Amino acid sequence: MLRKFSLRKLSIFPKLILTFLLITAPLFGLSLTLNELGKKEVQQQLNTTMASQIHYYFLSLEKEIEQIVRVQEEMVNDEDLQKLTGLLTILSHYEKMKALNELANKLKKIKESSQYIQNVSLFIPAVQDVITTSGDIPVTREQMESISLAGFNKGFPLIYWNDRLFLSVNFPHYNALNPSQNALQFIMQVELSAETVREELGKFHQQGETVLFSDYWAIGSHKDIGEFREINEKLTDQTAPKGVFTVSLDHGRSYVGIYEKSLSLDATVLFFLEENKLLGTLKSYRNWFWLLLGSSVVILCLFSYGIYLLIHRPLRDLVKLFKNVEKGDFNVAVKHKNQDEFGYLFKQFEKMLGNLKQLIDETYVQKMELQSSELKQLQSQIHPHFLYNSFFTLHRLIKNYDIDSAQLISKNLGEYFQYITRNAQAEVTLADEVGHVRSFTAIQGVRFSKRIQIEFEELPEKMANVRVPRLILQPIVENAFEHGLGEKMRSGLIRISFELSNQMVSIIVEDNGTDLDDSVIDGLRSKMERHVAGSESTGLINVHRRLRLKYGALSGLELSRSSFGGLQVRILIPTGSG
């Protein structure tokens, strides 16, 4: 007669085995489910990240192309070009050569304005000559006319000609309905650097391939674009302007493709990567999961037998490690001699510590990159009014034969732009930063000499070698000119002074503006403290955030009312930090 089975009659050993199975079975099932969900989530995140990178690249490329085309079209108003196209018959040989040299210099500046520009050429039928920045490859009139005609037939800015990319502008624009009226004055063409485009495409993903292409041309991140043509045939089925697709080729490999189309450029960016390379690590986790499951069943009996004796000491050590981590000590030594489940826990704990330290390091790197990006953003915020008004002032001084003032303006303009465009160092000495602002105020002092007086104290010698972030003082002084004294027609005053106390460098910029009340000052303070990263920022906010990121809460800008009645901005820099 069979006895009735009772769980209560079992010894502790089988109870441990059964308990282990009952507990681990749902966990293994959940782990398998989470692994699948995680794989899908990671794949979606990777696709989203790559799509965002492609979109950002396309926006940058479109803006770069638009800027180049805008510069080409603005050449219509160039004074030297107008002389050569309309007044050539009355120009002397010297005036003609001077105008040609000036145009050549302008073409060089256009070439240097963008990393994508390889060569700039200008053909003027009136002088029967081609001006070009290319010293190695000659550019002919016939070549430029062929490229111009190809651009007209295509109707898009990018022109593909003899395995090269061009942007072409001719004036007046070609009249297809009445070709006899095409009295061509000039053709200006910019050749784009395919190598630079290839280098930018190569920054997306090292294992994948990125291709920028149109109907008749293609540039890949590698010269051999491999399976692009087969994948591109599948892309023709995609009608959406951007998206993600998966394709299997004849040799059995599957690829993930991410693309975006540009209507304005008539081009497409396609990134594709073999699916196994994209998800290889995640798929290996599933194999490790089954391996772990099988191993757990094999060692289940031995583990259950010894768990009662061995559980207390490992748990005590593990709790101690957690307490050390809770106190902020990530350099704890994780040791466990026995190769059991606690060994697995200790191993995963060590891996977790490594991941936490890596995340901390990445956060620090992101902080440094944010400082660098905000410096570059501040460098790009050169007020255009200051640029051309300074040159207008210089022109007026030269016209009036005020040679001394003209020399002062031109010298300080050169030093100003030399400092602005220098990207080698994120930090400079305070003496260099103050010297840059002296150049800026010297220019402004000439421009506004009739209505604004500038008092600029000498920098104390003890503060000269203090290292500070670049471009922290000029935005403050520029704000005083533009906003503090923008409406003041006479007796304006800007004062720049320095203080050193309690290991704190203070730079004070104040004005005697009359249109400032306390509510405006309170509003500026609020904007600086509540500024959201990624939103549009002014010069004051940008400087304040950069100082806070580098030196901490004791640094930044302090706003108050000046003793002269206007705004006082105090720049605080701890000398014992950074």
Coordinates of C-alpha atoms in Angstrom, one line a residue:
M1 CA 0.0 0.0 0.0
L2 CA 1.5 3.4 -1.0
R3 CA 2.0 5.9 1.7
K4 CA 0.5 9.3 1.2
F5 CA 3.2 11.9 0.3
S6 CA 3.7 14.6 2.9
L7 CA 6.0 17.6 2.5
R8 CA 6.3 17.9 6.2
K9 CA 8.0 14.5 6.4
L10 CA 10.8 15.4 4.1
S11 CA 14.2 16.2 5.5
I12 CA 15.8 19.6 5.3
F13 CA 18.0 18.7 2.3
P14 CA 15.2 17.9 -0.2
K15 CA 13.3 20.8 1.2
L16 CA 16.2 23.1 0.3
I17 CA 16.3 21.7 -3.2
L18 CA 12.6 22.1 -3.7
T19 CA 12.6 25.6 -2.2
F20 CA 15.5 26.5 -4.5
L21 CA 13.7 25.2 -7.5
L22 CA 10.4 27.0 -6.6
I23 CA 12.3 30.3 -6.1
T24 CA 14.6 30.1 -9.0
A25 CA 12.2 28.9 -11.7
P26 CA 10.2 32.1 -11.8
L27 CA 13.4 34.1 -11.6
F28 CA 15.0 32.3 -14.5
G29 CA 11.8 32.8 -16.5
L30 CA 11.7 36.5 -15.6
S31 CA 15.4 36.9 -16.5
L32 CA 14.7 35.3 -19.9
T33 CA 11.8 37.6 -20.4
L34 CA 13.8 40.7 -19.3
N35 CA 16.6 39.7 -21.6
E36 CA 14.3 39.6 -24.6
L37 CA 12.7 42.9 -23.6
G38 CA 16.1 44.4 -22.9
K39 CA 17.3 43.3 -26.3
K40 CA 14.4 45.0 -28.0
E41 CA 14.8 48.1 -25.9
V42 CA 18.5 48.4 -26.5
Q43 CA 17.9 47.8 -30.3
Q44 CA 15.3 50.6 -30.3
Q45 CA 17.6 52.9 -28.3
L46 CA 20.5 52.2 -30.7
N47 CA 18.2 52.9 -33.7
T48 CA 17.0 56.1 -32.1
T49 CA 20.5 57.3 -31.3
M50 CA 21.8 56.6 -34.8
A51 CA 18.7 58.3 -36.3
S52 CA 19.3 61.3 -34.1
Q53 CA 23.0 61.4 -35.2
I54 CA 22.0 61.2 -38.8
H55 CA 19.4 63.9 -38.4
Y56 CA 21.9 66.2 -36.7
Y57 CA 24.5 65.5 -39.4
F58 CA 22.0 66.3 -42.1
L59 CA 20.9 69.5 -40.4
S60 CA 24.6 70.6 -40.1
L61 CA 25.3 69.7 -43.7
E62 CA 22.3 71.6 -45.0
K63 CA 23.2 74.7 -42.9
E64 CA 26.8 74.4 -44.2
I65 CA 25.6 74.2 -47.8
E66 CA 23.1 77.0 -47.3
Q67 CA 25.9 79.2 -45.9
I68 CA 28.2 78.5 -48.8
V69 CA 25.4 79.2 -51.3
R70 CA 24.6 82.4 -49.5
V71 CA 28.2 83.6 -49.7
Q72 CA 28.2 82.8 -53.4
E73 CA 25.1 84.8 -54.0
E74 CA 26.4 87.7 -52.0
M75 CA 29.3 88.0 -54.4
V76 CA 26.8 89.8 -56.8
N77 CA 27.2 92.9 -54.6
D78 CA 31.0 92.7 -54.4
E79 CA 32.6 96.0 -55.3
D80 CA 35.6 94.5 -57.0
L81 CA 33.5 92.1 -59.0
Q82 CA 31.2 94.8 -60.1
K83 CA 34.2 96.9 -61.4
L84 CA 35.5 94.0 -63.5
T85 CA 32.1 93.1 -64.9
G86 CA 30.6 96.5 -65.5
L87 CA 33.5 99.1 -65.5
L88 CA 36.3 97.1 -67.1
T89 CA 36.7 99.4 -70.1
I90 CA 37.4 102.5 -67.9
L91 CA 39.7 100.7 -65.4
S92 CA 43.5 101.2 -65.6
H93 CA 45.7 98.2 -65.7
Y94 CA 46.7 98.8 -62.1
E95 CA 43.0 99.0 -61.0
K96 CA 42.2 95.9 -62.9
M97 CA 45.1 93.9 -61.3
K98 CA 44.2 95.3 -57.8
A99 CA 40.6 94.1 -58.2
L100 CA 41.7 90.7 -59.4
N101 CA 44.0 90.3 -56.4
E102 CA 41.3 91.4 -54.0
L103 CA 38.9 88.8 -55.4
A104 CA 41.6 86.1 -55.1
N105 CA 42.0 87.0 -51.4
K106 CA 38.3 86.9 -50.9
L107 CA 38.1 83.5 -52.5
K108 CA 40.8 82.2 -50.1
K109 CA 38.8 83.5 -47.1
I110 CA 35.7 81.7 -48.4
K111 CA 37.7 78.5 -48.8
E112 CA 39.0 78.8 -45.2
S113 CA 35.5 79.5 -43.8
S114 CA 34.3 75.9 -44.1
Q115 CA 36.0 72.5 -43.7
Y116 CA 33.9 71.1 -46.5
I117 CA 35.4 73.5 -49.1
Q118 CA 38.3 72.1 -51.2
N119 CA 38.5 74.8 -53.9
V120 CA 36.8 78.0 -54.9
S121 CA 36.8 79.3 -58.6
L122 CA 35.5 82.4 -60.2
F123 CA 35.1 82.9 -64.0
I124 CA 34.6 86.4 -65.3
P125 CA 33.9 86.5 -69.1
A126 CA 34.7 90.2 -69.3
V127 CA 38.4 89.6 -68.4
Q128 CA 38.5 86.0 -69.9
D129 CA 40.1 84.7 -66.8
V130 CA 39.5 82.1 -64.1
I131 CA 40.4 83.0 -60.5
T132 CA 40.9 79.9 -58.3
T133 CA 42.3 78.9 -55.0
S134 CA 43.6 75.6 -56.4
G135 CA 47.3 75.7 -57.1
D136 CA 47.6 72.1 -58.2
I137 CA 44.7 71.4 -60.5
P138 CA 44.0 74.0 -63.2
V139 CA 40.4 75.1 -63.7
T140 CA 39.2 76.0 -67.2
R141 CA 36.4 78.1 -68.5
E142 CA 35.0 75.1 -70.3
Q143 CA 35.0 73.0 -67.1
M144 CA 33.1 75.7 -65.2
E145 CA 30.5 76.2 -67.9
S146 CA 29.9 72.4 -68.1
I147 CA 29.4 72.3 -64.3
S148 CA 27.1 75.3 -64.4
L149 CA 25.0 73.7 -67.1
A150 CA 24.8 70.4 -65.2
G151 CA 23.6 72.3 -62.1
F152 CA 20.8 74.0 -64.1
N153 CA 19.6 70.7 -65.7
K154 CA 19.5 69.0 -62.3
G155 CA 17.9 71.9 -60.3
F156 CA 19.6 71.0 -56.9
P157 CA 22.5 72.7 -55.2
L158 CA 24.8 69.7 -55.2
I159 CA 26.3 69.1 -58.7
Y160 CA 28.1 65.8 -59.4
W161 CA 30.7 66.2 -62.2
N162 CA 33.6 63.9 -63.0
D163 CA 33.5 62.1 -59.6
R164 CA 33.5 65.5 -57.8
L165 CA 30.9 67.6 -56.0
F166 CA 30.3 71.3 -56.7
L167 CA 28.1 74.2 -55.8
S168 CA 27.7 76.6 -58.7
V169 CA 26.2 80.1 -58.9
N170 CA 26.1 82.2 -62.1
F171 CA 24.9 85.7 -62.6
P172 CA 22.6 86.6 -64.1
H173 CA 20.7 83.3 -63.6
Y174 CA 20.4 81.1 -66.7
N175 CA 17.3 81.8 -68.8
A176 CA 16.2 78.6 -70.4
L177 CA 13.2 80.1 -72.2
N178 CA 15.4 82.8 -73.9
P179 CA 19.0 81.8 -74.0
S180 CA 20.0 84.8 -76.1
Q181 CA 19.4 87.0 -73.1
N182 CA 22.0 85.2 -71.0
A183 CA 24.6 88.0 -70.8
L184 CA 26.8 86.1 -68.3
Q185 CA 28.8 88.3 -66.0
F186 CA 30.4 85.6 -63.8
I187 CA 30.3 82.0 -62.6
M188 CA 31.3 81.2 -59.1
Q189 CA 31.8 77.5 -58.1
V190 CA 32.8 75.8 -54.9
E191 CA 34.2 72.3 -54.9
L192 CA 33.3 70.2 -51.9
S193 CA 35.9 68.0 -50.2
A194 CA 34.8 64.4 -50.6
E195 CA 37.5 63.3 -48.1
T196 CA 36.1 65.7 -45.4
V197 CA 32.6 64.3 -46.1
R198 CA 34.0 60.8 -45.7
E199 CA 35.7 61.6 -42.5
E200 CA 32.5 63.1 -41.0
L201 CA 30.5 60.0 -42.1
G202 CA 33.1 57.8 -40.4
K203 CA 32.3 59.3 -37.0
F204 CA 28.9 57.6 -36.7
H205 CA 29.9 54.0 -35.9
Q206 CA 33.2 52.3 -36.3
Q207 CA 31.8 48.8 -37.2
G208 CA 29.0 50.1 -39.5
E209 CA 29.0 51.9 -42.9
T210 CA 27.6 55.3 -43.5
V211 CA 26.9 56.5 -47.1
L212 CA 25.8 59.9 -48.4
F213 CA 24.3 59.4 -51.9
S214 CA 22.0 60.6 -54.6
D215 CA 20.8 59.0 -57.8
Y216 CA 24.2 59.4 -59.6
W217 CA 26.8 59.5 -56.9
A218 CA 27.7 58.1 -53.5
I219 CA 30.3 58.9 -50.8
G220 CA 30.9 56.3 -48.0
S221 CA 32.8 56.4 -44.7
H222 CA 35.1 53.9 -46.3
K223 CA 36.2 54.0 -50.0
D224 CA 34.9 50.5 -50.5
I225 CA 31.2 50.8 -49.6
G226 CA 30.7 47.0 -49.8
E227 CA 27.1 45.9 -49.7
F228 CA 25.7 49.4 -50.1
R229 CA 24.3 48.8 -53.6
E230 CA 22.4 45.7 -52.6
I231 CA 21.0 47.4 -49.6
N232 CA 20.2 50.5 -51.6
E233 CA 18.0 48.4 -53.9
K234 CA 15.9 47.5 -50.8
L235 CA 15.8 51.2 -49.8
T236 CA 13.9 52.1 -52.9
D237 CA 10.9 50.5 -51.3
Q238 CA 11.0 53.0 -48.4
T239 CA 8.8 56.0 -49.2
A240 CA 9.0 57.8 -45.9
P241 CA 11.6 60.6 -45.5
K242 CA 13.4 58.8 -42.8
G243 CA 13.1 55.5 -41.0
V244 CA 14.6 52.1 -40.0
F245 CA 14.5 48.8 -41.9
T246 CA 16.0 45.3 -41.8
V247 CA 17.1 43.6 -44.9
S248 CA 18.5 40.1 -45.6
L249 CA 21.0 39.8 -48.5
D250 CA 21.6 36.8 -50.7
H251 CA 24.6 35.6 -48.8
G252 CA 22.4 35.2 -45.7
R253 CA 23.5 38.1 -43.6
S254 CA 20.9 40.5 -42.1
Y255 CA 21.5 44.2 -41.9
V256 CA 19.8 47.0 -40.0
G257 CA 19.5 50.2 -42.0
I258 CA 18.8 53.7 -40.8
Y259 CA 18.2 56.4 -43.3
E260 CA 17.1 60.0 -43.8
K261 CA 16.4 61.9 -47.0
S262 CA 17.0 65.6 -47.7
L263 CA 14.7 67.2 -50.2
S264 CA 16.7 70.4 -50.4
L265 CA 20.0 68.5 -51.2
D266 CA 18.3 65.7 -53.2
A267 CA 20.5 63.3 -51.1
T268 CA 20.1 60.5 -48.6
V269 CA 22.2 59.4 -45.6
L270 CA 22.1 55.7 -45.0
F271 CA 23.8 53.9 -42.1
F272 CA 23.8 50.1 -42.1
L273 CA 25.3 47.5 -39.8
E274 CA 25.2 43.8 -39.7
E275 CA 22.6 42.7 -37.2
N276 CA 24.8 40.2 -35.4
K277 CA 27.4 43.0 -34.7
L278 CA 24.6 45.2 -33.4
L279 CA 23.0 42.6 -31.1
G280 CA 25.8 40.1 -30.8
T281 CA 26.5 40.9 -27.1
L282 CA 22.8 40.8 -26.2
K283 CA 22.4 37.4 -28.0
S284 CA 25.4 36.0 -26.1
Y285 CA 23.6 36.9 -22.8
R286 CA 20.8 34.5 -23.7
N287 CA 23.4 31.7 -24.3
W288 CA 25.0 32.5 -21.0
F289 CA 21.5 32.4 -19.4
W290 CA 20.9 28.8 -20.6
L291 CA 24.4 27.9 -19.5
L292 CA 23.8 29.3 -16.1
L293 CA 20.5 27.4 -15.8
G294 CA 22.1 24.1 -16.7
S295 CA 24.9 24.7 -14.2
S296 CA 22.5 25.6 -11.5
V297 CA 20.7 22.3 -11.8
V298 CA 23.9 20.3 -11.7
I299 CA 25.3 22.0 -8.6
L300 CA 21.9 22.3 -6.9
C301 CA 22.3 19.3 -4.6
L302 CA 25.9 20.2 -3.4
F303 CA 24.9 23.8 -2.9
S304 CA 21.8 22.9 -0.9
Y305 CA 23.8 20.7 1.4
G306 CA 26.4 23.3 2.2
I307 CA 24.2 26.4 2.2
Y308 CA 23.2 26.1 5.8
L309 CA 26.8 26.1 7.0
L310 CA 28.2 28.7 4.5
I311 CA 25.5 31.3 4.2
H312 CA 26.3 33.4 7.3
R313 CA 29.9 34.4 6.6
P314 CA 29.4 35.5 2.9
L315 CA 26.3 37.4 3.8
R316 CA 28.1 39.2 6.5
D317 CA 31.0 40.1 4.1
L318 CA 28.6 41.2 1.5
V319 CA 26.6 43.5 3.9
K320 CA 29.9 45.1 4.9
L321 CA 30.8 45.8 1.3
F322 CA 27.4 47.4 0.7
K323 CA 27.9 49.6 3.8
N324 CA 31.3 50.7 2.4
V325 CA 29.7 51.6 -0.9
E326 CA 26.9 53.4 0.9
K327 CA 29.6 55.6 2.5
G328 CA 31.0 56.4 -0.9
D329 CA 34.0 54.0 -0.9
F330 CA 34.1 52.4 -4.4
N331 CA 37.6 51.0 -4.0
V332 CA 36.7 48.1 -1.7
A333 CA 38.4 44.7 -2.2
V334 CA 35.9 42.1 -3.2
K335 CA 37.2 38.7 -2.1
H336 CA 35.4 35.3 -1.9
K337 CA 37.4 32.1 -2.1
N338 CA 34.6 29.6 -2.7
Q339 CA 33.2 29.3 -6.2
D340 CA 29.6 29.0 -5.2
E341 CA 26.5 31.2 -5.8
F342 CA 27.9 33.7 -3.4
G343 CA 30.9 33.8 -5.6
Y344 CA 28.6 34.7 -8.4
L345 CA 27.0 37.4 -6.3
F346 CA 30.4 38.8 -5.3
K347 CA 31.5 38.8 -9.0
Q348 CA 28.3 40.7 -10.0
F349 CA 28.8 43.1 -7.2
E350 CA 32.4 43.8 -8.4
K351 CA 31.0 44.3 -11.9
M352 CA 28.4 46.7 -10.5
L353 CA 31.1 48.7 -8.8
G354 CA 33.0 48.9 -12.1
N355 CA 29.9 50.1 -13.9
L356 CA 29.3 52.7 -11.2
K357 CA 32.8 54.0 -11.4
Q358 CA 32.5 54.1 -15.2
L359 CA 29.3 56.1 -15.0
I360 CA 30.9 58.5 -12.6
D361 CA 33.9 59.0 -15.0
E362 CA 31.5 59.4 -17.9
T363 CA 29.5 62.1 -16.0
Y364 CA 32.8 63.9 -15.4
V365 CA 33.7 63.7 -19.1
Q366 CA 30.3 65.0 -20.0
K367 CA 30.8 67.9 -17.7
M368 CA 34.0 68.8 -19.4
E369 CA 32.5 68.4 -22.8
L370 CA 29.6 70.6 -21.8
Q371 CA 32.1 73.3 -20.7
S372 CA 33.9 73.0 -24.1
S373 CA 30.6 73.1 -26.1
E374 CA 29.5 76.2 -24.2
L375 CA 32.8 77.9 -24.9
K376 CA 32.4 77.1 -28.6
Q377 CA 28.8 78.4 -28.5
L378 CA 30.1 81.6 -26.9
Q379 CA 32.8 81.9 -29.6
S380 CA 30.1 81.6 -32.3
Q381 CA 28.0 84.4 -30.7
I382 CA 30.2 87.2 -32.3
H383 CA 27.7 90.0 -32.7
P384 CA 27.6 90.9 -36.4
H385 CA 27.0 94.6 -35.6
F386 CA 30.3 94.8 -33.8
L387 CA 32.0 93.2 -36.8
Y388 CA 30.8 95.4 -39.6
N389 CA 30.5 98.6 -37.5
S390 CA 34.1 98.3 -36.6
F391 CA 35.1 98.0 -40.2
F392 CA 32.8 100.9 -41.1
T393 CA 34.6 102.9 -38.4
L394 CA 38.0 101.9 -39.8
H395 CA 36.8 102.9 -43.2
R396 CA 35.7 106.3 -42.0
L397 CA 39.0 106.9 -40.2
I398 CA 41.1 106.0 -43.3
K399 CA 38.9 108.2 -45.4
N400 CA 39.4 111.1 -43.0
Y401 CA 43.2 110.4 -42.9
D402 CA 43.1 109.7 -39.2
I403 CA 46.0 107.3 -39.5
D404 CA 46.7 107.0 -35.8
S405 CA 43.2 106.0 -34.9
A406 CA 43.0 103.7 -38.0
Q407 CA 46.2 102.0 -36.9
L408 CA 44.8 101.6 -33.4
I409 CA 41.5 100.1 -34.7
S410 CA 43.2 97.7 -37.1
K411 CA 45.8 96.5 -34.6
N412 CA 43.1 95.8 -31.9
L413 CA 40.8 94.1 -34.5
G414 CA 43.6 91.7 -35.4
E415 CA 44.3 90.9 -31.8
Y416 CA 40.6 90.6 -31.1
F417 CA 39.9 88.0 -33.8
Q418 CA 43.1 86.2 -33.2
Y419 CA 42.0 85.6 -29.6
I420 CA 38.4 84.8 -30.5
T421 CA 39.3 82.1 -33.1
R422 CA 42.0 80.4 -31.0
N423 CA 40.7 77.0 -29.8
A424 CA 43.9 75.4 -28.6
Q425 CA 43.3 76.0 -24.9
A426 CA 40.2 76.2 -22.8
E427 CA 42.0 78.2 -20.1
V428 CA 44.2 81.2 -20.3
T429 CA 45.9 83.5 -17.8
L430 CA 43.8 86.4 -16.5
A431 CA 46.4 88.7 -18.1
D432 CA 45.6 87.3 -21.5
E433 CA 41.9 87.5 -20.9
V434 CA 42.1 91.2 -19.8
G435 CA 44.4 92.0 -22.7
H436 CA 41.7 90.7 -25.1
V437 CA 39.1 92.9 -23.5
R438 CA 41.4 95.9 -23.7
S439 CA 41.6 95.3 -27.4
F440 CA 37.7 95.1 -27.5
T441 CA 37.3 98.3 -25.4
A442 CA 39.9 100.1 -27.4
I443 CA 37.8 99.5 -30.6
Q444 CA 34.6 100.4 -28.8
G445 CA 36.3 103.5 -27.3
V446 CA 37.0 104.9 -30.8
R447 CA 33.5 104.0 -32.0
F448 CA 31.7 105.6 -29.1
S449 CA 34.2 108.2 -28.1
K450 CA 31.6 111.0 -28.2
R451 CA 29.2 109.4 -25.8
I452 CA 30.9 106.7 -23.7
Q453 CA 34.0 107.0 -21.4
I454 CA 35.8 103.8 -20.4
E455 CA 37.8 103.5 -17.2
F456 CA 40.0 100.4 -17.2
E457 CA 42.1 99.7 -14.1
E458 CA 45.5 98.1 -14.4
L459 CA 45.4 94.4 -13.5
P460 CA 47.2 93.7 -10.2
E461 CA 50.4 91.7 -10.7
K462 CA 49.3 89.1 -8.1
M463 CA 46.3 88.3 -10.3
A464 CA 48.1 88.2 -13.7
N465 CA 48.9 84.5 -13.7
V466 CA 45.6 83.2 -12.4
R467 CA 44.2 80.6 -14.8
V468 CA 40.6 81.3 -15.9
P469 CA 38.3 80.0 -18.6
R470 CA 38.5 81.8 -21.9
L471 CA 35.9 84.5 -22.9
I472 CA 34.4 85.2 -19.5
L473 CA 35.0 89.0 -19.4
Q474 CA 34.2 90.2 -22.9
P475 CA 30.5 89.1 -22.9
I476 CA 30.0 91.1 -19.7
V477 CA 31.6 94.3 -21.1
E478 CA 29.8 93.8 -24.4
N479 CA 26.5 93.6 -22.4
A480 CA 27.3 96.9 -20.8
F481 CA 27.8 98.6 -24.2
E482 CA 24.8 97.0 -25.8
H483 CA 22.2 97.0 -23.0
G484 CA 23.5 99.2 -20.2
L485 CA 24.4 102.2 -22.3
G486 CA 22.7 101.4 -25.6
E487 CA 20.2 104.3 -25.2
K488 CA 22.6 106.7 -23.6
M489 CA 23.5 109.5 -26.0
R490 CA 26.2 111.2 -23.9
S491 CA 28.2 111.0 -20.6
G492 CA 28.1 107.2 -20.6
L493 CA 30.6 105.5 -18.3
I494 CA 31.9 101.9 -18.1
R495 CA 34.3 101.0 -15.4
I496 CA 36.3 97.8 -15.1
S497 CA 38.2 97.1 -11.9
F498 CA 39.8 94.2 -10.0
E499 CA 39.8 92.9 -6.4
L500 CA 41.6 90.1 -4.6
S501 CA 40.5 88.9 -1.1
N502 CA 40.2 85.7 0.8
Q503 CA 41.5 83.6 -2.2
M504 CA 38.7 85.0 -4.4
V505 CA 39.4 87.0 -7.6
S506 CA 36.7 89.6 -8.3
I507 CA 36.4 91.4 -11.7
I508 CA 33.8 94.3 -11.5
V509 CA 32.2 95.7 -14.6
E510 CA 29.7 98.5 -14.0
D511 CA 28.0 101.3 -16.0
N512 CA 25.9 104.4 -15.4
G513 CA 22.9 103.3 -17.4
T514 CA 19.6 105.0 -16.5
D515 CA 17.0 102.5 -17.8
L516 CA 17.6 99.8 -15.2
D517 CA 15.3 99.2 -12.3
D518 CA 15.5 96.5 -9.5
S519 CA 12.9 94.2 -11.2
V520 CA 15.2 93.8 -14.2
I521 CA 18.1 92.9 -12.0
D522 CA 16.0 90.4 -10.1
G523 CA 14.8 88.9 -13.4
L524 CA 18.4 88.5 -14.6
R525 CA 19.3 86.7 -11.3
S526 CA 16.4 84.4 -11.7
K527 CA 17.2 83.5 -15.3
M528 CA 20.8 82.6 -14.3
E529 CA 19.8 80.3 -11.5
R530 CA 16.9 78.6 -13.3
H531 CA 18.6 78.2 -16.7
V532 CA 17.9 74.8 -18.2
A533 CA 20.7 73.0 -20.1
G534 CA 20.2 72.9 -23.8
S535 CA 18.0 76.0 -23.9
E536 CA 19.0 79.3 -25.5
S537 CA 21.5 81.2 -23.4
T538 CA 22.7 84.8 -23.3
G539 CA 26.3 85.8 -22.7
L540 CA 25.7 86.5 -19.0
I541 CA 24.0 83.1 -18.5
N542 CA 26.7 81.3 -20.5
V543 CA 29.5 82.8 -18.5
H544 CA 27.7 82.1 -15.2
R545 CA 27.1 78.4 -16.0
R546 CA 30.7 77.8 -17.2
L547 CA 32.1 79.3 -14.0
R548 CA 29.7 77.3 -11.8
L549 CA 30.5 74.0 -13.7
K550 CA 34.3 74.6 -13.2
Y551 CA 34.6 76.2 -9.8
G552 CA 31.4 75.3 -7.9
A553 CA 28.6 77.2 -6.2
L554 CA 31.0 79.9 -4.8
S555 CA 31.8 81.2 -8.2
G556 CA 29.8 82.8 -11.0
L557 CA 28.2 86.2 -11.5
E558 CA 26.8 88.6 -8.9
L559 CA 24.4 91.2 -10.1
S560 CA 23.7 94.5 -8.2
R561 CA 23.1 98.2 -8.8
S562 CA 26.2 100.1 -9.5
S563 CA 27.2 103.2 -7.5
F564 CA 26.9 105.0 -10.8
G565 CA 23.2 104.1 -11.1
G566 CA 23.5 101.3 -13.7
L567 CA 24.2 97.6 -13.5
Q568 CA 27.2 96.1 -11.6
V569 CA 28.4 92.6 -12.6
R570 CA 30.9 91.0 -10.3
I571 CA 32.8 87.9 -11.7
L572 CA 33.9 85.6 -8.8
I573 CA 36.7 83.1 -9.4
P574 CA 38.1 81.1 -6.4
T575 CA 41.9 81.0 -6.8
G576 CA 42.2 77.7 -4.9
S577 CA 39.9 75.8 -7.2
G578 CA 40.1 74.3 -10.7

